[in-house]
PDB file of C-alpha atoms in Angstrom:
ATOM      1  CA  ASP A  27     -19.448  -4.471  -4.886  1.00  0.00           C
ATOM      2  CA  ALA A  28     -16.935  -2.103  -4.070  1.00  0.00           C
ATOM      3  CA  ASP A  29     -17.311   0.805  -1.760  1.00  0.00           C
ATOM      4  CA  VAL A  30     -15.757   3.682  -4.495  1.00  0.00           C
ATOM      5  CA  THR A  31     -16.508   2.584  -7.950  1.00  0.00           C
ATOM      6  CA  GLN A  32     -14.720   4.591 -10.723  1.00  0.00           C
ATOM      7  CA  THR A  33     -15.229   4.658 -14.162  1.00  0.00           C
ATOM      8  CA  PRO A  34     -13.114   4.367 -16.532  1.00  0.00           C
ATOM      9  CA  ARG A  35     -11.041   2.026 -15.463  1.00  0.00           C
ATOM     10  CA  ASN A  36      -9.053   2.815 -18.588  1.00  0.00           C
ATOM     11  CA  ARG A  37      -9.391   5.441 -21.271  1.00  0.00           C
ATOM     12  CA  ILE A  38      -7.089   6.591 -24.209  1.00  0.00           C
ATOM     13  CA  THR A  39      -8.239   9.961 -25.824  1.00  0.00           C
ATOM     14  CA  LYS A  40      -6.557  12.570 -27.878  1.00  0.00           C
ATOM     15  CA  THR A  41      -5.542  16.072 -27.024  1.00  0.00           C
ATOM     16  CA  GLY A  42      -8.154  18.709 -27.232  1.00  0.00           C
ATOM     17  CA  LYS A  43     -10.718  16.149 -26.324  1.00  0.00           C
ATOM     18  CA  ARG A  44     -13.440  16.621 -23.000  1.00  0.00           C
ATOM     19  CA  ILE A  45     -13.118  13.824 -20.672  1.00  0.00           C
ATOM     20  CA  MET A  46     -15.108  13.005 -17.908  1.00  0.00           C
ATOM     21  CA  LEU A  47     -14.189  10.600 -14.877  1.00  0.00           C
ATOM     22  CA  GLU A  48     -16.862   9.425 -12.852  1.00  0.00           C
ATOM     23  CA  CYS A  49     -16.333   8.135  -9.287  1.00  0.00           C
ATOM     24  CA  SER A  50     -19.519   7.153  -7.129  1.00  0.00           C
ATOM     25  CA  GLN A  51     -19.721   5.877  -3.153  1.00  0.00           C
ATOM     26  CA  THR A  52     -21.659   3.847  -0.967  1.00  0.00           C
ATOM     27  CA  LYS A  53     -19.842   4.781   1.878  1.00  0.00           C
ATOM     28  CA  GLY A  54     -22.628   7.653   2.903  1.00  0.00           C
ATOM     29  CA  HIS A  55     -19.439   9.811   3.408  1.00  0.00           C
ATOM     30  CA  ASP A  56     -19.759  13.490   2.754  1.00  0.00           C
ATOM     31  CA  ARG A  57     -15.989  14.373   1.888  1.00  0.00           C
ATOM     32  CA  MET A  58     -14.648  12.877  -1.835  1.00  0.00           C
ATOM     33  CA  TYR A  59     -11.263  13.747  -2.978  1.00  0.00           C
ATOM     34  CA  TRP A  60      -9.857  13.492  -6.815  1.00  0.00           C
ATOM     35  CA  TYR A  61      -6.092  12.204  -6.778  1.00  0.00           C
ATOM     36  CA  ARG A  62      -3.594  12.313  -9.398  1.00  0.00           C
ATOM     37  CA  GLN A  63      -0.805   9.714  -8.984  1.00  0.00           C
ATOM     38  CA  ASP A  64       2.094  10.121 -11.222  1.00  0.00           C
ATOM     39  CA  PRO A  65       5.471   8.184 -11.545  1.00  0.00           C
ATOM     40  CA  GLY A  66       7.640   8.730  -8.752  1.00  0.00           C
ATOM     41  CA  LEU A  67       5.640  11.592  -7.371  1.00  0.00           C
ATOM     42  CA  GLY A  68       2.902  11.280  -4.439  1.00  0.00           C
ATOM     43  CA  LEU A  69      -0.296  11.738  -4.870  1.00  0.00           C
ATOM     44  CA  ARG A  70      -1.421  14.802  -5.953  1.00  0.00           C
ATOM     45  CA  LEU A  71      -4.703  16.633  -4.648  1.00  0.00           C
ATOM     46  CA  ILE A  72      -6.740  17.663  -7.775  1.00  0.00           C
ATOM     47  CA  TYR A  73     -10.023  18.876  -5.890  1.00  0.00           C
ATOM     48  CA  TYR A  74     -12.145  17.824  -2.934  1.00  0.00           C
ATOM     49  CA  SER A  75     -15.520  18.614  -1.845  1.00  0.00           C
ATOM     50  CA  PHE A  76     -16.900  18.253   2.069  1.00  0.00           C
ATOM     51  CA  ASP A  77     -20.368  18.355   1.076  1.00  0.00           C
ATOM     52  CA  VAL A  78     -22.712  18.402  -2.452  1.00  0.00           C
ATOM     53  CA  LYS A  79     -22.588  22.629  -1.655  1.00  0.00           C
ATOM     54  CA  ASP A  80     -19.007  22.514  -0.661  1.00  0.00           C
ATOM     55  CA  ILE A  81     -16.113  22.460  -3.909  1.00  0.00           C
ATOM     56  CA  ASN A  82     -12.256  23.230  -2.960  1.00  0.00           C
ATOM     57  CA  LYS A  83      -9.565  23.466  -5.401  1.00  0.00           C
ATOM     58  CA  GLY A  84      -6.359  21.546  -4.324  1.00  0.00           C
ATOM     59  CA  GLU A  85      -2.789  22.033  -5.629  1.00  0.00           C
ATOM     60  CA  ILE A  86      -3.028  21.074  -9.068  1.00  0.00           C
ATOM     61  CA  SER A  87      -6.446  21.829 -10.147  1.00  0.00           C
ATOM     62  CA  ASP A  88      -5.789  23.773 -13.540  1.00  0.00           C
ATOM     63  CA  GLY A  89      -6.772  21.927 -16.010  1.00  0.00           C
ATOM     64  CA  TYR A  90      -9.355  20.708 -14.274  1.00  0.00           C
ATOM     65  CA  SER A  91     -12.935  21.287 -13.188  1.00  0.00           C
ATOM     66  CA  VAL A  92     -15.100  19.142 -10.941  1.00  0.00           C
ATOM     67  CA  SER A  93     -19.139  18.087 -10.086  1.00  0.00           C
ATOM     68  CA  ARG A  94     -20.551  16.842  -7.110  1.00  0.00           C
ATOM     69  CA  GLN A  95     -24.056  15.645  -8.534  1.00  0.00           C
ATOM     70  CA  ALA A  96     -25.089  14.123  -5.287  1.00  0.00           C
ATOM     71  CA  GLN A  97     -23.332  12.827  -1.904  1.00  0.00           C
ATOM     72  CA  ALA A  98     -22.185   9.914  -3.738  1.00  0.00           C
ATOM     73  CA  LYS A  99     -21.426  11.209  -6.991  1.00  0.00           C
ATOM     74  CA  PHE A 100     -18.157  12.993  -7.640  1.00  0.00           C
ATOM     75  CA  SER A 101     -16.924  13.971 -11.707  1.00  0.00           C
ATOM     76  CA  LEU A 102     -14.172  15.101 -12.714  1.00  0.00           C
ATOM     77  CA  SER A 103     -13.779  16.785 -16.217  1.00  0.00           C
ATOM     78  CA  LEU A 104     -10.734  17.447 -18.474  1.00  0.00           C
ATOM     79  CA  GLU A 105     -12.227  20.388 -20.485  1.00  0.00           C
ATOM     80  CA  SER A 106      -9.583  19.934 -23.317  1.00  0.00           C
ATOM     81  CA  ALA A 107      -7.125  17.130 -22.395  1.00  0.00           C
ATOM     82  CA  ILE A 108      -3.057  17.499 -22.717  1.00  0.00           C
ATOM     83  CA  PRO A 109      -0.523  14.797 -23.026  1.00  0.00           C
ATOM     84  CA  ASN A 110       0.883  16.038 -19.653  1.00  0.00           C
ATOM     85  CA  GLN A 111      -2.281  14.538 -18.025  1.00  0.00           C
ATOM     86  CA  THR A 112      -1.697  11.097 -18.769  1.00  0.00           C
ATOM     87  CA  ALA A 113      -1.893   9.672 -15.338  1.00  0.00           C
ATOM     88  CA  LEU A 114      -4.010   7.151 -13.171  1.00  0.00           C
ATOM     89  CA  TYR A 115      -6.334   9.109 -10.949  1.00  0.00           C
ATOM     90  CA  PHE A 116      -8.131   8.173  -8.342  1.00  0.00           C
ATOM     91  CA  CYS A 117     -11.084   9.088  -6.077  1.00  0.00           C
ATOM     92  CA  ALA A 118     -11.305   8.868  -2.286  1.00  0.00           C
ATOM     93  CA  THR A 119     -13.606   8.941   0.374  1.00  0.00           C
ATOM     94  CA  ARG A 120     -13.716  10.017   4.274  1.00  0.00           C
ATOM     95  CA  SER A 121     -15.902  10.528   6.765  1.00  0.00           C
ATOM     96  CA  SER A 122     -15.895  13.363   9.181  1.00  0.00           C
ATOM     97  CA  PRO A 123     -12.794  13.003  10.966  1.00  0.00           C
ATOM     98  CA  PRO A 124     -11.282  10.988  11.990  1.00  0.00           C
ATOM     99  CA  GLY A 125     -12.178   8.922   9.109  1.00  0.00           C
ATOM    100  CA  GLU A 126      -9.938   6.442   7.253  1.00  0.00           C
ATOM    101  CA  LEU A 127      -9.885   6.966   3.764  1.00  0.00           C
ATOM    102  CA  PHE A 128     -11.244   4.587   0.868  1.00  0.00           C
ATOM    103  CA  PHE A 129      -9.884   4.547  -2.895  1.00  0.00           C
ATOM    104  CA  GLY A 130     -11.227   3.715  -5.830  1.00  0.00           C
ATOM    105  CA  GLU A 131      -9.801   1.311  -7.956  1.00  0.00           C
ATOM    106  CA  GLY A 132      -8.191   3.787 -10.203  1.00  0.00           C
ATOM    107  CA  SER A 133      -8.827   5.181 -13.835  1.00  0.00           C
ATOM    108  CA  ARG A 134      -5.907   5.263 -15.891  1.00  0.00           C
ATOM    109  CA  LEU A 135      -5.923   8.116 -18.533  1.00  0.00           C
ATOM    110  CA  THR A 136      -3.835   8.485 -21.677  1.00  0.00           C
ATOM    111  CA  VAL A 137      -3.598  11.345 -23.676  1.00  0.00           C
ATOM    112  CA  LEU A 138      -2.137  11.248 -27.241  1.00  0.00           C
TER     113      LEU A 138
ATOM    114  CA  LYS B  22       9.806  20.207  -0.079  1.00  0.00           C
ATOM    115  CA  ASN B  23       8.265  17.244   0.870  1.00  0.00           C
ATOM    116  CA  GLU B  24       6.211  17.248   3.709  1.00  0.00           C
ATOM    117  CA  VAL B  25       6.528  13.364   4.291  1.00  0.00           C
ATOM    118  CA  GLU B  26       9.620  11.701   3.370  1.00  0.00           C
ATOM    119  CA  GLN B  27       9.886   7.797   3.313  1.00  0.00           C
ATOM    120  CA  SER B  28      12.401   5.140   3.346  1.00  0.00           C
ATOM    121  CA  PRO B  29      13.447   3.058   1.706  1.00  0.00           C
ATOM    122  CA  GLN B  30      12.281   3.930  -1.904  1.00  0.00           C
ATOM    123  CA  ASN B  31      12.600   0.209  -3.035  1.00  0.00           C
ATOM    124  CA  LEU B  32      13.083  -2.786  -0.787  1.00  0.00           C
ATOM    125  CA  THR B  33      13.684  -6.306  -2.105  1.00  0.00           C
ATOM    126  CA  ALA B  34      13.692  -8.973   0.890  1.00  0.00           C
ATOM    127  CA  GLN B  35      13.520 -12.692   0.686  1.00  0.00           C
ATOM    128  CA  GLU B  36      10.434 -14.389   2.142  1.00  0.00           C
ATOM    129  CA  GLY B  37      10.263 -14.647   5.590  1.00  0.00           C
ATOM    130  CA  GLU B  38      12.317 -11.577   6.194  1.00  0.00           C
ATOM    131  CA  PHE B  39      11.426  -8.956   8.870  1.00  0.00           C
ATOM    132  CA  ILE B  40      10.741  -6.114   7.170  1.00  0.00           C
ATOM    133  CA  THR B  41      10.588  -2.012   8.029  1.00  0.00           C
ATOM    134  CA  ILE B  42       9.513   0.761   5.999  1.00  0.00           C
ATOM    135  CA  ASN B  43      10.023   4.198   7.522  1.00  0.00           C
ATOM    136  CA  CYS B  44       8.167   7.420   7.077  1.00  0.00           C
ATOM    137  CA  SER B  45       8.817  10.828   8.608  1.00  0.00           C
ATOM    138  CA  TYR B  46       6.791  13.793   8.286  1.00  0.00           C
ATOM    139  CA  SER B  47       7.466  17.669   9.020  1.00  0.00           C
ATOM    140  CA  VAL B  48       4.074  19.105   9.776  1.00  0.00           C
ATOM    141  CA  GLY B  49       1.650  18.939  12.589  1.00  0.00           C
ATOM    142  CA  ILE B  50      -0.646  16.117  12.188  1.00  0.00           C
ATOM    143  CA  SER B  51      -3.985  14.424  13.439  1.00  0.00           C
ATOM    144  CA  ALA B  52      -3.387  11.146  12.029  1.00  0.00           C
ATOM    145  CA  LEU B  53      -1.472   8.826  10.251  1.00  0.00           C
ATOM    146  CA  HIS B  54      -2.215   6.698   7.593  1.00  0.00           C
ATOM    147  CA  TRP B  55      -0.270   3.641   5.801  1.00  0.00           C
ATOM    148  CA  LEU B  56      -1.494   2.532   2.444  1.00  0.00           C
ATOM    149  CA  GLN B  57      -0.889  -0.440   0.086  1.00  0.00           C
ATOM    150  CA  GLN B  58      -0.780  -0.204  -3.693  1.00  0.00           C
ATOM    151  CA  HIS B  59      -0.613  -3.820  -5.549  1.00  0.00           C
ATOM    152  CA  PRO B  60       0.264  -3.793  -8.905  1.00  0.00           C
ATOM    153  CA  GLY B  61      -2.858  -2.774 -11.016  1.00  0.00           C
ATOM    154  CA  GLY B  62      -3.101   0.310  -9.187  1.00  0.00           C
ATOM    155  CA  GLY B  63      -5.632   0.090  -6.334  1.00  0.00           C
ATOM    156  CA  ILE B  64      -5.327   1.603  -2.811  1.00  0.00           C
ATOM    157  CA  VAL B  65      -6.051   0.372   0.594  1.00  0.00           C
ATOM    158  CA  SER B  66      -5.696   1.580   3.893  1.00  0.00           C
ATOM    159  CA  LEU B  67      -3.823  -0.645   5.945  1.00  0.00           C
ATOM    160  CA  PHE B  68      -3.679   1.481   9.246  1.00  0.00           C
ATOM    161  CA  MET B  69      -4.684   4.709  11.007  1.00  0.00           C
ATOM    162  CA  LEU B  70      -3.063   5.777  13.859  1.00  0.00           C
ATOM    163  CA  SER B  71      -2.666   8.846  16.105  1.00  0.00           C
ATOM    164  CA  SER B  72      -0.557   7.275  18.606  1.00  0.00           C
ATOM    165  CA  GLY B  73       1.511   4.282  19.659  1.00  0.00           C
ATOM    166  CA  LYS B  74       0.823   1.126  17.989  1.00  0.00           C
ATOM    167  CA  LYS B  75      -1.809  -1.112  15.999  1.00  0.00           C
ATOM    168  CA  LYS B  76      -1.413  -4.720  14.811  1.00  0.00           C
ATOM    169  CA  HIS B  77      -3.192  -6.638  11.818  1.00  0.00           C
ATOM    170  CA  GLY B  78      -2.500 -10.060  11.014  1.00  0.00           C
ATOM    171  CA  ARG B  79       1.743  -9.954  10.442  1.00  0.00           C
ATOM    172  CA  LEU B  80       1.478  -6.219   9.925  1.00  0.00           C
ATOM    173  CA  ILE B  81       2.307  -3.747  12.623  1.00  0.00           C
ATOM    174  CA  ALA B  82       2.494   0.191  12.829  1.00  0.00           C
ATOM    175  CA  THR B  83       3.953   2.724  15.247  1.00  0.00           C
ATOM    176  CA  ILE B  84       3.925   6.064  15.536  1.00  0.00           C
ATOM    177  CA  ASN B  85       6.009   8.687  17.574  1.00  0.00           C
ATOM    178  CA  ILE B  86       4.539  11.811  17.300  1.00  0.00           C
ATOM    179  CA  GLN B  87       7.444  13.519  19.486  1.00  0.00           C
ATOM    180  CA  GLU B  88      10.055  12.422  16.985  1.00  0.00           C
ATOM    181  CA  LYS B  89       7.543  12.756  14.297  1.00  0.00           C
ATOM    182  CA  HIS B  90       8.117   9.104  12.706  1.00  0.00           C
ATOM    183  CA  SER B  91       6.196   6.538  11.937  1.00  0.00           C
ATOM    184  CA  SER B  92       7.171   2.682  10.826  1.00  0.00           C
ATOM    185  CA  LEU B  93       5.161  -0.041   9.268  1.00  0.00           C
ATOM    186  CA  HIS B  94       6.842  -3.684   9.984  1.00  0.00           C
ATOM    187  CA  ILE B  95       5.982  -6.448   8.394  1.00  0.00           C
ATOM    188  CA  THR B  96       7.032  -9.995  10.031  1.00  0.00           C
ATOM    189  CA  ALA B  97       7.707 -13.465   8.022  1.00  0.00           C
ATOM    190  CA  SER B  98       7.268 -11.546   4.650  1.00  0.00           C
ATOM    191  CA  HIS B  99       5.240 -13.296   1.484  1.00  0.00           C
ATOM    192  CA  PRO B 100       5.326 -12.613  -1.960  1.00  0.00           C
ATOM    193  CA  ARG B 101       1.769 -11.581  -2.009  1.00  0.00           C
ATOM    194  CA  ASP B 102       3.114  -8.407   0.432  1.00  0.00           C
ATOM    195  CA  SER B 103       5.247  -7.618  -2.439  1.00  0.00           C
ATOM    196  CA  ALA B 104       3.717  -4.255  -3.238  1.00  0.00           C
ATOM    197  CA  VAL B 105       4.051  -0.210  -2.793  1.00  0.00           C
ATOM    198  CA  TYR B 106       3.206   1.016   0.644  1.00  0.00           C
ATOM    199  CA  ILE B 107       2.459   4.594   0.781  1.00  0.00           C
ATOM    200  CA  CYS B 108       2.628   6.874   4.211  1.00  0.00           C
ATOM    201  CA  ALA B 109      -0.110  10.212   4.302  1.00  0.00           C
ATOM    202  CA  VAL B 110      -0.668  12.249   7.105  1.00  0.00           C
ATOM    203  CA  ILE B 111      -3.359  14.503   7.729  1.00  0.00           C
ATOM    204  CA  GLY B 112      -2.609  17.714   8.703  1.00  0.00           C
ATOM    205  CA  GLY B 113      -3.873  19.366  11.559  1.00  0.00           C
ATOM    206  CA  THR B 114      -7.008  20.896  10.574  1.00  0.00           C
ATOM    207  CA  GLY B 115      -7.898  17.880   9.562  1.00  0.00           C
ATOM    208  CA  ASN B 116      -8.328  18.785   5.729  1.00  0.00           C
ATOM    209  CA  GLN B 117      -4.962  18.494   4.134  1.00  0.00           C
ATOM    210  CA  PHE B 118      -3.489  15.597   3.428  1.00  0.00           C
ATOM    211  CA  TYR B 119       0.253  14.977   2.704  1.00  0.00           C
ATOM    212  CA  PHE B 120       1.492  12.006   0.620  1.00  0.00           C
ATOM    213  CA  GLY B 121       4.389   9.890   0.994  1.00  0.00           C
ATOM    214  CA  THR B 122       6.059   8.982  -3.085  1.00  0.00           C
ATOM    215  CA  GLY B 123       6.056   5.442  -1.587  1.00  0.00           C
ATOM    216  CA  THR B 124       7.955   2.217  -0.304  1.00  0.00           C
ATOM    217  CA  SER B 125       8.112  -0.508  -3.579  1.00  0.00           C
ATOM    218  CA  LEU B 126       8.548  -3.734  -1.661  1.00  0.00           C
ATOM    219  CA  THR B 127       9.538  -7.003  -3.666  1.00  0.00           C
ATOM    220  CA  VAL B 128       9.633 -10.189  -1.786  1.00  0.00           C
ATOM    221  CA  ILE B 129      11.289 -12.621  -3.523  1.00  0.00           C
ATOM    222  CA  PRO B 130      10.080 -17.075  -2.720  1.00  0.00           C
TER     223      PRO B 130
END
């Protein structure tokens, strides 16, 4: 089983729909991240969490929200999806410094 | 403004060639990662280093903290090395990652 699991792996939806991407990890790490990847751009941070009670905005948090339901689970929501949120989304975890990064397989979201 | 710059952006090599991918950064860092992303999207961490050199199989990563530069070398390249290689640095506080846009490597048999 993967250390970091994302669901769904692929999703096509329509403008205005609410979408949730889920992430779960078996590494026991405190730190979890949501990134978005667009062609020609580096990974950009949407939100991050250092424990269940700690949620922080990243550089591109507008239009997104997150929930840290447990140490192992970190969900990303798009309350009202728009086409420019079409991208590949990655969840990642990291142990306390100097920990390595572990990524999920990615969730490809298409908003029509 | 890109805190992390990689070169080249694209690279095509013949099987067996020695490959070098470069990463320069402009921020103070606590560590640097080299990541590999295969077609299909998944990202795996190849190396995390804060000084010197690390080797894993045919892959070698080096970092020069004073020059704010890192290189990833692949010896005896193989078509299965075809992937996007991403350099990422961890800011000095340990809380902020900065990612390069990646180097797309194609190794031709």
